[in-house]
Short mmCIF file of C-alpha atoms in Angstrom, two decimals:
data_model
loop_
_atom_site.label_atom_id
_atom_site.label_comp_id
_atom_site.label_asym_id
_atom_site.label_seq_id
_atom_site.Cartn_x
_atom_site.Cartn_y
_atom_site.Cartn_z
CA MET A 1 234.14 102.30 51.00
CA PRO A 2 236.44 101.83 48.32
CA ASP A 3 237.80 97.99 47.91
CA ILE A 4 239.34 96.02 50.19
CA ASP A 5 242.57 94.85 48.60
CA LEU A 6 243.43 92.17 50.54
CA ASN A 7 246.82 91.23 48.29
CA ARG A 8 247.77 94.49 49.34
CA ILE A 9 246.77 94.19 52.71
CA PHE A 10 248.73 91.30 53.63
CA SER A 11 251.94 92.60 52.24
CA ALA A 12 251.99 95.70 53.73
CA LEU A 13 251.52 93.85 56.89
CA SER A 14 254.70 90.60 56.03
CA ASP A 15 257.33 93.50 56.94
CA PRO A 16 257.98 93.40 60.83
CA THR A 17 258.86 96.95 60.92
CA ARG A 18 255.29 97.84 59.58
CA ARG A 19 253.34 95.37 62.04
CA ALA A 20 254.93 97.71 64.46
CA ILE A 21 253.22 100.63 63.28
CA VAL A 22 250.49 99.89 62.91
CA ALA A 23 250.50 98.20 66.98
CA GLN A 24 251.25 101.70 67.98
CA LEU A 25 248.48 103.63 66.14
CA ARG A 26 246.39 101.55 68.14
CA ASN A 27 247.00 103.12 70.40
CA GLY A 28 245.77 106.82 68.49
CA GLU A 29 247.04 109.15 65.72
CA ALA A 30 251.08 109.81 65.68
CA LEU A 31 253.38 111.44 64.06
CA ILE A 32 255.68 110.39 61.30
CA LYS A 33 258.87 111.20 63.98
CA ASP A 34 256.46 109.75 67.34
CA LEU A 35 256.41 106.83 64.79
CA ALA A 36 260.04 106.48 63.83
CA GLU A 37 261.18 106.55 67.48
CA PRO A 38 261.25 102.88 68.18
CA PHE A 39 263.11 102.56 65.66
CA ASP A 40 267.00 102.28 63.95
CA MET A 41 266.21 103.12 60.66
CA SER A 42 266.15 106.63 58.90
CA LEU A 43 262.76 109.13 58.64
CA PRO A 44 262.82 108.68 54.92
CA ALA A 45 262.86 105.12 55.58
CA VAL A 46 259.88 105.00 57.79
CA ILE A 47 258.26 107.10 55.65
CA LYS A 48 258.22 104.53 53.19
CA HIS A 49 256.91 101.90 55.47
CA VAL A 50 254.72 104.45 56.01
CA ASN A 51 253.79 105.00 52.46
CA ILE A 52 253.02 101.22 51.51
CA LEU A 53 249.98 101.43 54.86
CA GLU A 54 248.80 103.81 53.07
CA GLU A 55 248.48 102.60 49.53
CA ALA A 56 246.93 99.58 51.36
CA GLY A 57 244.37 101.60 52.83
CA LEU A 58 245.57 100.83 55.73
CA ILE A 59 245.92 104.13 57.19
CA VAL A 60 245.32 107.70 56.66
CA ARG A 61 247.17 111.09 56.81
CA ARG A 62 245.13 113.85 58.08
CA GLN A 63 246.61 117.65 57.23
CA GLU A 64 246.12 119.50 60.78
CA ALA A 65 248.48 122.85 60.03
CA GLN A 66 251.71 122.21 59.77
CA ARG A 67 250.97 118.43 61.18
CA LYS A 68 249.96 115.06 59.41
CA PRO A 69 248.56 112.92 62.02
CA ILE A 70 248.53 109.55 61.25
CA ARG A 71 245.86 107.23 61.65
CA LEU A 72 244.27 103.81 61.98
CA GLN A 73 241.99 102.92 59.47
CA HIS A 74 239.61 100.12 61.09
CA GLU A 75 237.60 98.43 58.42
CA PRO A 76 240.71 96.81 56.18
CA LEU A 77 242.05 95.06 59.50
CA LYS A 78 238.59 94.04 60.43
CA GLU A 79 237.76 92.35 57.12
CA LEU A 80 240.51 91.12 56.91
CA ALA A 81 240.43 89.04 60.58
CA ASN A 82 237.14 88.33 59.55
CA TRP A 83 238.39 86.53 56.24
CA LEU A 84 240.85 84.26 58.32
CA GLN A 85 238.41 83.95 61.37
CA ASP A 86 236.16 82.58 58.86
CA TYR A 87 239.88 80.10 57.40
CA ALA A 88 239.90 79.02 61.12
CA ALA A 89 236.02 78.11 61.49
CA MET A 90 235.98 75.85 58.24
CA TRP A 91 239.12 73.96 59.37
CA GLU A 92 237.93 74.09 62.37
CA GLY A 93 234.78 72.10 61.37
CA ARG A 94 236.75 69.50 59.26
CA PHE A 95 238.75 69.15 62.24
CA GLN A 96 235.84 68.44 64.48
CA GLN A 97 234.38 65.55 62.07
CA LEU A 98 238.21 64.00 61.81
CA GLU A 99 238.00 63.62 65.52
CA ALA A 100 234.85 61.82 66.17
CA ILE A 101 235.67 59.80 63.25
CA MET A 102 238.80 58.90 64.98
CA LYS A 103 237.07 58.51 68.72
CA ASP A 104 234.09 56.33 66.93
CA LEU A 105 236.82 53.99 65.74
CA GLU A 106 238.75 53.87 68.90
CA LYS A 107 235.27 52.71 70.55
CA ASP A 108 234.95 49.98 68.06
CA GLN A 109 238.23 48.53 68.83
CA GLU A 110 237.46 48.11 72.21
CA MET B 1 248.26 88.10 61.28
CA LYS B 2 246.18 85.55 63.99
CA GLN B 3 243.01 84.42 64.11
CA THR B 4 241.63 81.65 66.00
CA PHE B 5 238.30 79.68 65.94
CA GLY B 6 237.48 76.50 68.46
CA ALA B 7 240.76 74.80 68.73
CA THR B 8 241.73 75.69 65.58
CA THR B 9 244.17 78.56 64.99
CA VAL B 10 245.55 80.18 61.76
CA THR B 11 248.15 83.03 61.19
CA THR B 12 249.88 84.18 57.99
CA PRO B 13 253.75 84.00 59.02
CA ASN B 14 254.78 85.35 56.12
CA ASP B 15 253.06 86.49 52.61
CA HIS B 16 253.92 82.95 50.76
CA GLN B 17 251.74 81.27 53.94
CA ILE B 18 249.18 79.70 56.25
CA LEU B 19 250.07 78.33 59.67
CA MET B 20 247.20 76.51 61.74
CA GLU B 21 247.15 75.03 64.85
CA ARG B 22 244.79 72.76 66.58
CA ASP B 23 245.38 70.13 69.71
CA PHE B 24 243.29 67.23 69.23
CA ASP B 25 242.28 64.97 71.82
CA LEU B 26 244.07 62.34 69.72
CA THR B 27 247.60 60.42 69.41
CA ALA B 28 249.80 61.72 65.61
CA ALA B 29 249.06 57.66 65.10
CA GLN B 30 245.58 58.53 64.80
CA LEU B 31 246.00 62.43 62.91
CA PHE B 32 248.71 60.36 60.43
CA ALA B 33 245.84 57.64 59.26
CA ALA B 34 243.48 60.03 59.03
CA HIS B 35 245.26 62.34 56.70
CA THR B 36 246.53 59.17 54.73
CA GLU B 37 243.84 56.84 54.71
CA PRO B 38 241.19 56.75 51.63
CA ASP B 39 239.17 55.30 53.86
CA LEU B 40 239.08 57.74 56.71
CA ILE B 41 240.00 61.08 54.66
CA ARG B 42 236.86 60.02 53.06
CA ARG B 43 234.83 60.67 55.89
CA TRP B 44 236.21 64.19 56.75
CA MET B 45 237.20 65.94 54.19
CA SER B 46 234.78 64.97 51.88
CA GLY B 47 233.68 68.60 51.64
CA MET B 48 229.99 70.37 51.97
CA PRO B 49 227.16 68.95 52.46
CA GLY B 50 225.48 66.82 48.73
CA TRP B 51 229.56 66.40 47.41
CA SER B 52 231.10 62.56 47.49
CA MET B 53 234.64 61.57 47.25
CA PRO B 54 233.85 59.15 44.72
CA VAL B 55 237.57 58.85 44.29
CA CYS B 56 240.67 59.14 47.45
CA GLU B 57 243.91 56.79 45.89
CA VAL B 58 246.84 57.85 47.88
CA ASP B 59 250.09 55.94 47.60
CA LEU B 60 252.43 57.03 50.87
CA ARG B 61 255.78 57.24 49.60
CA VAL B 62 258.63 59.61 48.39
CA GLY B 63 257.61 60.41 45.05
CA GLY B 64 254.06 58.57 45.26
CA GLN B 65 250.94 59.80 43.91
CA TYR B 66 247.78 60.94 46.01
CA ARG B 67 244.39 61.73 43.99
CA TRP B 68 241.33 63.09 44.86
CA GLU B 69 237.68 63.64 43.87
CA TRP B 70 234.70 65.18 44.29
CA ALA B 71 231.25 65.00 42.98
CA HIS B 72 227.86 66.29 43.15
CA PRO B 73 224.69 64.81 42.22
CA GLU B 74 224.28 68.24 40.43
CA GLY B 75 226.91 67.02 38.38
CA HIS B 76 230.01 69.06 39.35
CA LYS B 77 232.79 67.83 40.05
CA MET B 78 236.36 68.81 41.57
CA GLY B 79 239.65 67.04 41.71
CA VAL B 80 242.82 67.59 42.91
CA SER B 81 246.42 65.32 42.14
CA GLY B 82 249.07 65.98 43.73
CA THR B 83 253.45 63.98 45.14
CA PHE B 84 255.25 62.73 48.09
CA LYS B 85 257.49 64.65 48.59
CA GLU B 86 258.51 63.83 52.31
CA VAL B 87 256.78 60.67 54.58
CA VAL B 88 257.39 60.52 58.05
CA ARG B 89 254.88 57.87 59.36
CA ASN B 90 253.58 59.17 62.43
CA GLU B 91 255.28 62.12 61.49
CA ARG B 92 254.84 64.36 59.05
CA ILE B 93 254.13 64.25 55.62
CA VAL B 94 254.39 66.71 52.32
CA GLN B 95 253.05 66.83 49.88
CA THR B 96 252.32 69.29 46.50
CA GLU B 97 248.79 70.52 45.07
CA ALA B 98 247.35 70.82 41.85
CA TYR B 99 243.77 71.05 40.98
CA ASP B 100 242.18 69.82 37.80
CA GLU B 101 240.42 73.04 37.12
CA PRO B 102 243.33 75.75 39.50
CA TRP B 103 241.73 78.34 40.90
CA TYR B 104 244.95 80.20 41.86
CA PRO B 105 248.65 80.62 39.75
CA GLY B 106 251.23 78.77 40.81
CA GLY B 107 251.78 75.69 43.00
CA CYS B 108 251.18 75.15 45.94
CA GLU B 109 253.11 72.49 49.01
CA VAL B 110 251.46 71.81 52.25
CA SER B 111 252.98 69.81 55.86
CA ILE B 112 251.31 68.33 57.83
CA SER B 113 252.77 67.53 60.96
CA VAL B 114 252.03 65.47 63.51
CA SER B 115 252.28 65.16 67.23
CA ASP B 116 251.55 63.48 70.61
CA GLU B 117 252.37 66.71 71.93
CA SER B 118 251.05 70.71 71.72
CA PRO B 119 250.53 71.34 68.92
CA ASN B 120 249.28 67.77 67.62
CA LEU B 121 248.69 69.03 64.42
CA VAL B 122 250.68 71.64 62.66
CA MET B 123 249.51 72.41 59.09
CA LEU B 124 251.66 74.98 56.58
CA LEU B 125 250.71 75.48 53.44
CA THR B 126 253.29 77.20 51.20
CA TYR B 127 252.15 79.12 47.76
CA GLU B 128 254.37 80.00 45.16
CA GLU B 129 252.19 83.19 44.61
CA PRO B 130 251.19 85.44 47.35
CA GLU B 131 248.20 86.14 45.14
CA ALA B 132 247.19 82.38 45.68
CA ARG B 133 247.95 82.41 49.05
CA ASP B 134 245.18 85.14 49.50
CA ILE B 135 242.84 83.25 47.10
CA SER B 136 243.11 80.04 48.97
CA LEU B 137 242.14 82.18 51.71
CA LYS B 138 239.29 83.82 50.85
CA THR B 139 238.03 80.83 48.73
CA GLY B 140 237.71 78.76 51.94
CA VAL B 141 235.65 80.91 52.67
CA ALA B 142 233.90 81.22 49.91
CA GLY B 143 233.05 76.86 50.60
CA VAL B 144 231.58 77.61 54.32
CA GLU B 145 229.31 79.73 52.89
CA ASP B 146 227.75 78.07 49.78
CA GLY B 147 229.96 75.33 48.49
CA TYR B 148 232.80 74.96 45.87
CA LYS B 149 230.54 76.72 43.27
CA ARG B 150 231.83 79.96 44.09
CA ILE B 151 235.35 79.52 43.63
CA GLU B 152 234.49 80.55 39.93
CA THR B 153 232.45 83.75 41.25
CA LEU B 154 235.77 84.33 42.41
CA PHE B 155 236.98 85.12 39.19
CA ASP B 156 234.11 87.47 37.13
#
């Protein structure tokens, strides 16, 4: 698997349309025209969004006869979720300490 | 993206920011004190096991500076300073963050809001550069795994 470029993934996912496309692909493969359906925008505009997601490694296009179904790549998303979860875990540790210290002080003052 | 660990929720509202939210069994006044009184900051921000926080100075007023320094018995040191841009007692502080040896490009602004209502703590980190935001997310993790030394290896 190629190196995951977090910066690219984050910036690809910073756009609400692209997040909606990713959410839609969670249900399985789709064609461009299916993906474009919920949006009030031109097909080329949707293709542009799909290209950005592809460059970030979040999706792949499969060649199948005349069609090119688009599929979600789960690995980069998992990787990203792991970073965020570890970050949350680090702060949760600090916050638990903070809470315990303040509770101790409270008891001392009683 | 959104992730929860224990009571802490982290989201990335856009490519410049990290947003953290948590509920505590504490008052806004207690949370404010924990983030602004040196004796308290030292006790929960001292970093990884083995590290101490020999310097923790806070001049809590708009335009005032803070200075935190961490030290490891083996001689490693790390320091961060910044300026308070906003101070509202028991409600909110906004401070800039600049490390002595910057490990991410551009500046960072940290906004800490405390409340008696849920969420009791909202911390918003805004980075000038999206790249800096991502580095910060990664090194935060490195901090958990191997201590602050790992930060350096990210630039190899």
